mmCIF file of C-alpha atoms and ligand atoms in Angstrom:
data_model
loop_
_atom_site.group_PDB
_atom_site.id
_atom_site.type_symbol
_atom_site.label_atom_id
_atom_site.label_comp_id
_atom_site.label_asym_id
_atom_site.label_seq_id
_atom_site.Cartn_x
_atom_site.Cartn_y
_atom_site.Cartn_z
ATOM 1 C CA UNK A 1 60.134 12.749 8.738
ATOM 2 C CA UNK A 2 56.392 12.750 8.722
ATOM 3 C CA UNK A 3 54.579 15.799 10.762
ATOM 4 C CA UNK A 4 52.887 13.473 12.981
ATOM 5 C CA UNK A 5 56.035 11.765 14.541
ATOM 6 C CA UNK A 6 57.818 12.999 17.449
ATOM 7 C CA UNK A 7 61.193 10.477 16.984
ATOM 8 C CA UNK A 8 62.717 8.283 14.647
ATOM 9 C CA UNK A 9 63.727 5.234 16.810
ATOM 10 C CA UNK A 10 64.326 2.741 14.216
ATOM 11 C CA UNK A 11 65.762 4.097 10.896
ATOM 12 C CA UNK A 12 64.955 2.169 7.874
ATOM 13 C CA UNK A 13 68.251 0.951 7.379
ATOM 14 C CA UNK A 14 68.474 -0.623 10.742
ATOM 15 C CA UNK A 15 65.517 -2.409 10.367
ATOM 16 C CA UNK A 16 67.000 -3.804 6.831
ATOM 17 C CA UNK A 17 70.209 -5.155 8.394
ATOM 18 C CA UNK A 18 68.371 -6.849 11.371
ATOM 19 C CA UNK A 19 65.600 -8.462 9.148
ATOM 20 C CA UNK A 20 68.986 -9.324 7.471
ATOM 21 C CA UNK A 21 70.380 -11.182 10.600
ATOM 22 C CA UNK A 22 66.707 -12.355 11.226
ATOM 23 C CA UNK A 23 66.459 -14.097 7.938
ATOM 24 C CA UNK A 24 70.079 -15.830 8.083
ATOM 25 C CA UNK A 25 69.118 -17.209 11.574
ATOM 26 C CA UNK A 26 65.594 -18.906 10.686
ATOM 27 C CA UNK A 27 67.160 -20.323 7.833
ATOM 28 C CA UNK A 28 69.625 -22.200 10.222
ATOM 29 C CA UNK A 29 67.331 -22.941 12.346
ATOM 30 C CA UNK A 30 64.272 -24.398 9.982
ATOM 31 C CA UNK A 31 66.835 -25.863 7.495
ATOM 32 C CA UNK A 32 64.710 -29.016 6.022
ATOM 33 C CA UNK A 33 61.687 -28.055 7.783
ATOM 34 C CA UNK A 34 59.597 -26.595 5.067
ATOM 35 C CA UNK A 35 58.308 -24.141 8.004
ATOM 36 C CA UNK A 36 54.854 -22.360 7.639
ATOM 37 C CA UNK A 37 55.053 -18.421 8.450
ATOM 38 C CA UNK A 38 51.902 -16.732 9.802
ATOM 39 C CA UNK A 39 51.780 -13.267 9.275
ATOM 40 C CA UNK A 40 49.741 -11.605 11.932
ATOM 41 C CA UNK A 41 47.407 -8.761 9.663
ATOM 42 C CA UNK A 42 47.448 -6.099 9.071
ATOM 43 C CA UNK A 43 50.802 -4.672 11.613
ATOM 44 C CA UNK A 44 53.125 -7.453 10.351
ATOM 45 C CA UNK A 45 52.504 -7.313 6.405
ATOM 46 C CA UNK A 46 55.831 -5.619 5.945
ATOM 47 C CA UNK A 47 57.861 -7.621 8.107
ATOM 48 C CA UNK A 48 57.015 -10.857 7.034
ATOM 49 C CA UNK A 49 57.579 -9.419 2.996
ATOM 50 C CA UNK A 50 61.101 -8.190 3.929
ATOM 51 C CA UNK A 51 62.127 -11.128 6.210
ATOM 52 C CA UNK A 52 61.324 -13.874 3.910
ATOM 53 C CA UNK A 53 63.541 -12.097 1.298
ATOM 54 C CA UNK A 54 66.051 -12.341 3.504
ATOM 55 C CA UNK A 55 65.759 -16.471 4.137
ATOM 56 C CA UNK A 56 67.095 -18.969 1.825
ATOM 57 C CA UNK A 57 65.035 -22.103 2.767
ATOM 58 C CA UNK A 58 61.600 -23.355 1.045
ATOM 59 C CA UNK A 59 59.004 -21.844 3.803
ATOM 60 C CA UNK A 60 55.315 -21.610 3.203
ATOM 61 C CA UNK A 61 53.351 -18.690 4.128
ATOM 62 C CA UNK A 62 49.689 -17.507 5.509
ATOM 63 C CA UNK A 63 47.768 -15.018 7.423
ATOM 64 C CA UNK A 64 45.744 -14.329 10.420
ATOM 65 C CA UNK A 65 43.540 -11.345 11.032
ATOM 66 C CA UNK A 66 42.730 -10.970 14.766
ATOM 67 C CA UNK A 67 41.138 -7.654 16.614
ATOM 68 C CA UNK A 68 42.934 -7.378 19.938
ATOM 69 C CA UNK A 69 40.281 -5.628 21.808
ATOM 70 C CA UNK A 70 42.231 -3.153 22.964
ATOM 71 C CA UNK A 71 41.590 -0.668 25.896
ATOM 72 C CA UNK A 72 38.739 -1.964 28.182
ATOM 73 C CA UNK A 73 38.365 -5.540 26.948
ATOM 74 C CA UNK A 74 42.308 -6.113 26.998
ATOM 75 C CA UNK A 75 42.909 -7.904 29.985
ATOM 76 C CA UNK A 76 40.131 -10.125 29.163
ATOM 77 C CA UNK A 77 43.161 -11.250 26.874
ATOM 78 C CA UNK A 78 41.236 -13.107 24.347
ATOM 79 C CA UNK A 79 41.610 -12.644 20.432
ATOM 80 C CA UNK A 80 38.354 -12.793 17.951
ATOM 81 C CA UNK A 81 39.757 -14.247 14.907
ATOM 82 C CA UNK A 82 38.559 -11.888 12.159
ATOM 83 C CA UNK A 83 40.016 -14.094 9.138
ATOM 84 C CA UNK A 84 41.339 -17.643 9.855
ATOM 85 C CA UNK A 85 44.647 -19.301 8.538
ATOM 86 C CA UNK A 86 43.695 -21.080 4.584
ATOM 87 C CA UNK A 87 46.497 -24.002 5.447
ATOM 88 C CA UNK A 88 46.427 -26.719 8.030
ATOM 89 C CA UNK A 89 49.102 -26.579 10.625
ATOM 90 C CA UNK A 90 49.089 -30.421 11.893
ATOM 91 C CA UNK A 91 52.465 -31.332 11.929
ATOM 92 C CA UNK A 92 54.190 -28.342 10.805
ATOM 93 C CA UNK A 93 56.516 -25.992 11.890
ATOM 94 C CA UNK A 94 54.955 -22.748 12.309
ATOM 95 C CA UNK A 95 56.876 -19.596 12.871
ATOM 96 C CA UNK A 96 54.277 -16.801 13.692
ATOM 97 C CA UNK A 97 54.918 -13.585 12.533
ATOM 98 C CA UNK A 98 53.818 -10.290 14.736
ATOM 99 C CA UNK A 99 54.870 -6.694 14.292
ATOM 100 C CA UNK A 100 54.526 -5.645 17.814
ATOM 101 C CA UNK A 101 54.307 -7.924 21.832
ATOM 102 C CA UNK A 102 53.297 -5.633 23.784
ATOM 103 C CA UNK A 103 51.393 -6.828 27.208
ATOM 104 C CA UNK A 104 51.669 -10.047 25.295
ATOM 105 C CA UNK A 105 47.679 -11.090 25.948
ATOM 106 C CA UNK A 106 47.471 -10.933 21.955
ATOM 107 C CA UNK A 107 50.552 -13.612 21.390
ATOM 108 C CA UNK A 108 49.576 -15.604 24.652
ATOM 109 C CA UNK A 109 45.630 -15.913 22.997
ATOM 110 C CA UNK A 110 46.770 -17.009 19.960
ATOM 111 C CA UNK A 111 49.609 -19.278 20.554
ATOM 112 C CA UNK A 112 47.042 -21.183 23.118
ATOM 113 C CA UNK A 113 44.842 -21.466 19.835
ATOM 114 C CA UNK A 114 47.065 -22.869 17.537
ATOM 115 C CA UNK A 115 48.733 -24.891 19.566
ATOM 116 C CA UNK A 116 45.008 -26.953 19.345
ATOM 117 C CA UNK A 117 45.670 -27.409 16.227
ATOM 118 C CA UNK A 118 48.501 -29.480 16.512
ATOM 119 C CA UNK A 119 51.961 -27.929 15.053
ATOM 120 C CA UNK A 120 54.693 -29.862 14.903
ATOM 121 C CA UNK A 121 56.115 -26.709 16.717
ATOM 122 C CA UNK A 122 55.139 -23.251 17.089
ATOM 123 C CA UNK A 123 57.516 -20.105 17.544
ATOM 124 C CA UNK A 124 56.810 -16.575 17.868
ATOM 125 C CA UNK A 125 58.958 -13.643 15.752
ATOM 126 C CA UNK A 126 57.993 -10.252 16.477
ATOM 127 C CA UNK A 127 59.398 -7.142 14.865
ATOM 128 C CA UNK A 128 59.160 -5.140 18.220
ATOM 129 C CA UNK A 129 59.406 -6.448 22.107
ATOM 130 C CA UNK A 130 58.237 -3.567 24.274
ATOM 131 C CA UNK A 131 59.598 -5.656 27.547
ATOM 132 C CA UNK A 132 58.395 -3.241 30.320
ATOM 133 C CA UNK A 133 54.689 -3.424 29.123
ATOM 134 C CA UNK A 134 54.742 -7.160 29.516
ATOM 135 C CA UNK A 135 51.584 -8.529 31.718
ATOM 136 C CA UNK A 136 51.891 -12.702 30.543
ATOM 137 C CA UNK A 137 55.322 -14.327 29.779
ATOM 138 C CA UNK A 138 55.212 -15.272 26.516
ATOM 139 C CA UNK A 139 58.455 -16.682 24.868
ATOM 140 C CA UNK A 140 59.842 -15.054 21.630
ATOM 141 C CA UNK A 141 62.461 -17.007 20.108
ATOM 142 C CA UNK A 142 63.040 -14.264 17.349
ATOM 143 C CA UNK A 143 62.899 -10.479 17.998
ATOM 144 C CA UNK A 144 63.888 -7.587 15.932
ATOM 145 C CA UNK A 145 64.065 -4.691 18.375
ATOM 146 C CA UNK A 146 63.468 -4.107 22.385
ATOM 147 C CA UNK A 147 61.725 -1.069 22.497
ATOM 148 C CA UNK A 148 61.010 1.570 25.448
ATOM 149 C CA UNK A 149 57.196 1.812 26.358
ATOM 150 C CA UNK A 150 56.111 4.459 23.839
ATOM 151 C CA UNK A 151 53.686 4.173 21.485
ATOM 152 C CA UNK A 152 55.240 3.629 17.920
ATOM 153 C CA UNK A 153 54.035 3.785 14.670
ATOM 154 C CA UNK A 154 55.199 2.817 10.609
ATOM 155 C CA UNK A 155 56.682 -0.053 9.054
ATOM 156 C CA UNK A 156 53.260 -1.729 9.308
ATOM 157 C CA UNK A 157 52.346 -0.092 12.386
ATOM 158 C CA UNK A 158 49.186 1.793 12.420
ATOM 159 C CA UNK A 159 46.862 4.390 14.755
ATOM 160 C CA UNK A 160 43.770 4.473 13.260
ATOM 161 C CA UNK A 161 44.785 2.653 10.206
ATOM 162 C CA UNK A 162 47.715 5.504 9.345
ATOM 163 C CA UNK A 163 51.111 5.206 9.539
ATOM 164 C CA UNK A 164 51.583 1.882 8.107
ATOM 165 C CA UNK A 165 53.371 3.106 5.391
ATOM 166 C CA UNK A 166 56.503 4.929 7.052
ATOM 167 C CA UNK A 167 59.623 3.155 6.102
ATOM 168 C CA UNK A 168 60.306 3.944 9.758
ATOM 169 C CA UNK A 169 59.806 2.822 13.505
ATOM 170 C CA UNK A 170 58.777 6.408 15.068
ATOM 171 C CA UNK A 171 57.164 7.591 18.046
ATOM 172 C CA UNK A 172 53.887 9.332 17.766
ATOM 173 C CA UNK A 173 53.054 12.724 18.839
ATOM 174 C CA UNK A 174 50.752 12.923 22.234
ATOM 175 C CA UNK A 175 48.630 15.578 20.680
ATOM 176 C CA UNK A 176 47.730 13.036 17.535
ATOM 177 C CA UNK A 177 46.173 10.692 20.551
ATOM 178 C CA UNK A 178 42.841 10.949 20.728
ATOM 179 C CA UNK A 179 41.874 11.207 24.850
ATOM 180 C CA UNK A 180 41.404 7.635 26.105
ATOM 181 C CA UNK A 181 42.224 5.782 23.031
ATOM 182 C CA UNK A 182 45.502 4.281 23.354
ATOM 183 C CA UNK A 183 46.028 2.727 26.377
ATOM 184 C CA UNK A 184 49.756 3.032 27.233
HETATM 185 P P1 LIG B 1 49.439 -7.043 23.260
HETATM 186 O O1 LIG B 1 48.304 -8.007 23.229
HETATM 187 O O2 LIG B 1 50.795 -7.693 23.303
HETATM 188 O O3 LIG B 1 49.276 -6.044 24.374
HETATM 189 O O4 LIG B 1 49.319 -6.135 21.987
HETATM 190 C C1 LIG B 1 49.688 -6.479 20.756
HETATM 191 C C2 LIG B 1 49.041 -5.566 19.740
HETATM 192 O O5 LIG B 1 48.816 -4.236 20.249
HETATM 193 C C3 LIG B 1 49.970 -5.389 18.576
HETATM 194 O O6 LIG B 1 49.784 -6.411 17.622
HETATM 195 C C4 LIG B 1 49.576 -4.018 18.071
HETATM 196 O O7 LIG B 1 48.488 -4.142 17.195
HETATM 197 C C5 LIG B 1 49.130 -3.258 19.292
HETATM 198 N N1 LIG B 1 50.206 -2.372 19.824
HETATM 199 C C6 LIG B 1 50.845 -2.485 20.995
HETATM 200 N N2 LIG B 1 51.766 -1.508 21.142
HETATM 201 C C7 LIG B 1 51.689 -0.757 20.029
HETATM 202 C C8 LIG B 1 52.402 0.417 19.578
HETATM 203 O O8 LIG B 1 53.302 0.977 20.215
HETATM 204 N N3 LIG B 1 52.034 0.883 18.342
HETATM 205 C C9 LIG B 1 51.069 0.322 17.589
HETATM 206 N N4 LIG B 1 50.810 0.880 16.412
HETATM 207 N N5 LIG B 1 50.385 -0.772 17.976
HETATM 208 C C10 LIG B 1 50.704 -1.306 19.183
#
């Protein structure tokens, strides 16, 4: 276990069997649709690699970069799109893929974007659901994990851009916070 983390709370091969069940239910469910998965940069870059492994449908795939302005702009609850999807989404079904929903402002801003754009539907699959911390409703149709409110990192998850790496989900020290920085 890496020096920096406190817990393991999701082992590696727990996430692997639930991507598992993730990937056998999205291919029931968007049988014949040809869907179009957006991976939500940089968190979800994992998940989306392992889960569409684990699906046995044609599916097309892209990627969003948004900053969430976390901390003091956060309830302000609007997304700056740092690098824009390369496919049109009129008239398909888009499954959007997040590592982490959280006070769900980031999920909320973007699904009210895209749904401008015309989808033939839009869903939301997120890696982690930390319930408790939840400020907007959003509806996920797919999770991976419900997770207590503690502030997680690996498997794609980052602070300050390390971490991302851990085949793990673990909770971060308190003393590797810098004051003020992470709002939780
Ligand atoms: P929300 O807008 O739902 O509050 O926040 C979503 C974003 O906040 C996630 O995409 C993620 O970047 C970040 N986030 C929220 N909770 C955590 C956490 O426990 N660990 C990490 N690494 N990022 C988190």
């Amino acid at each position: 276990m890496d020096e920096d983390v406190k817990e393991i709370l999701i082992t590696e091969d727990e996430i692997k069997a639930r991507i598992k069940e993730l990937g056998i239910l999205i291919s029931e469910d968007y049988k014949e649709k040809f869907p179009l998965l957006i991976c939500i940069l940089r968190g979800a870059f994992l998940f989306l690699a392992d889960l569409v492994k684990e699906t046995k449908i044609p599916l097309s795939i892209d990627f969003m970069a948004i900053s969430t302005y976390a901390g003091k702009t956060e309830s302000s609850g609007e997304v700056k799109i740092l690098k824009d999807l390369d496919t049109s989404i009129e008239g398909r079904h888009v499954l959007i893929i997040e590592d982490i929903v959280d006070t769900g402002l980031t999920m909320d801003s973007v699904t009210r974007l895209l749904k401008t754009r015309k989808p033939k539907s839009l869903k939301i699959c997120t890696l982690l659901d930390k319930v408790e911390r939840r400020r907007i409703k959003v509806n996920i149709d797919y999770f991976g994990f419900k997770i207590p409110n503690k502030f997680v990192v690996g498997y794609g998850l980052d602070y300050e851009e390390k971490y991302r790496n851990l085949p793990y989900i673990g909770v971060l020290k308190e003393e590797i916070y810098k004051e003020g920085s992470i709002n939780i």
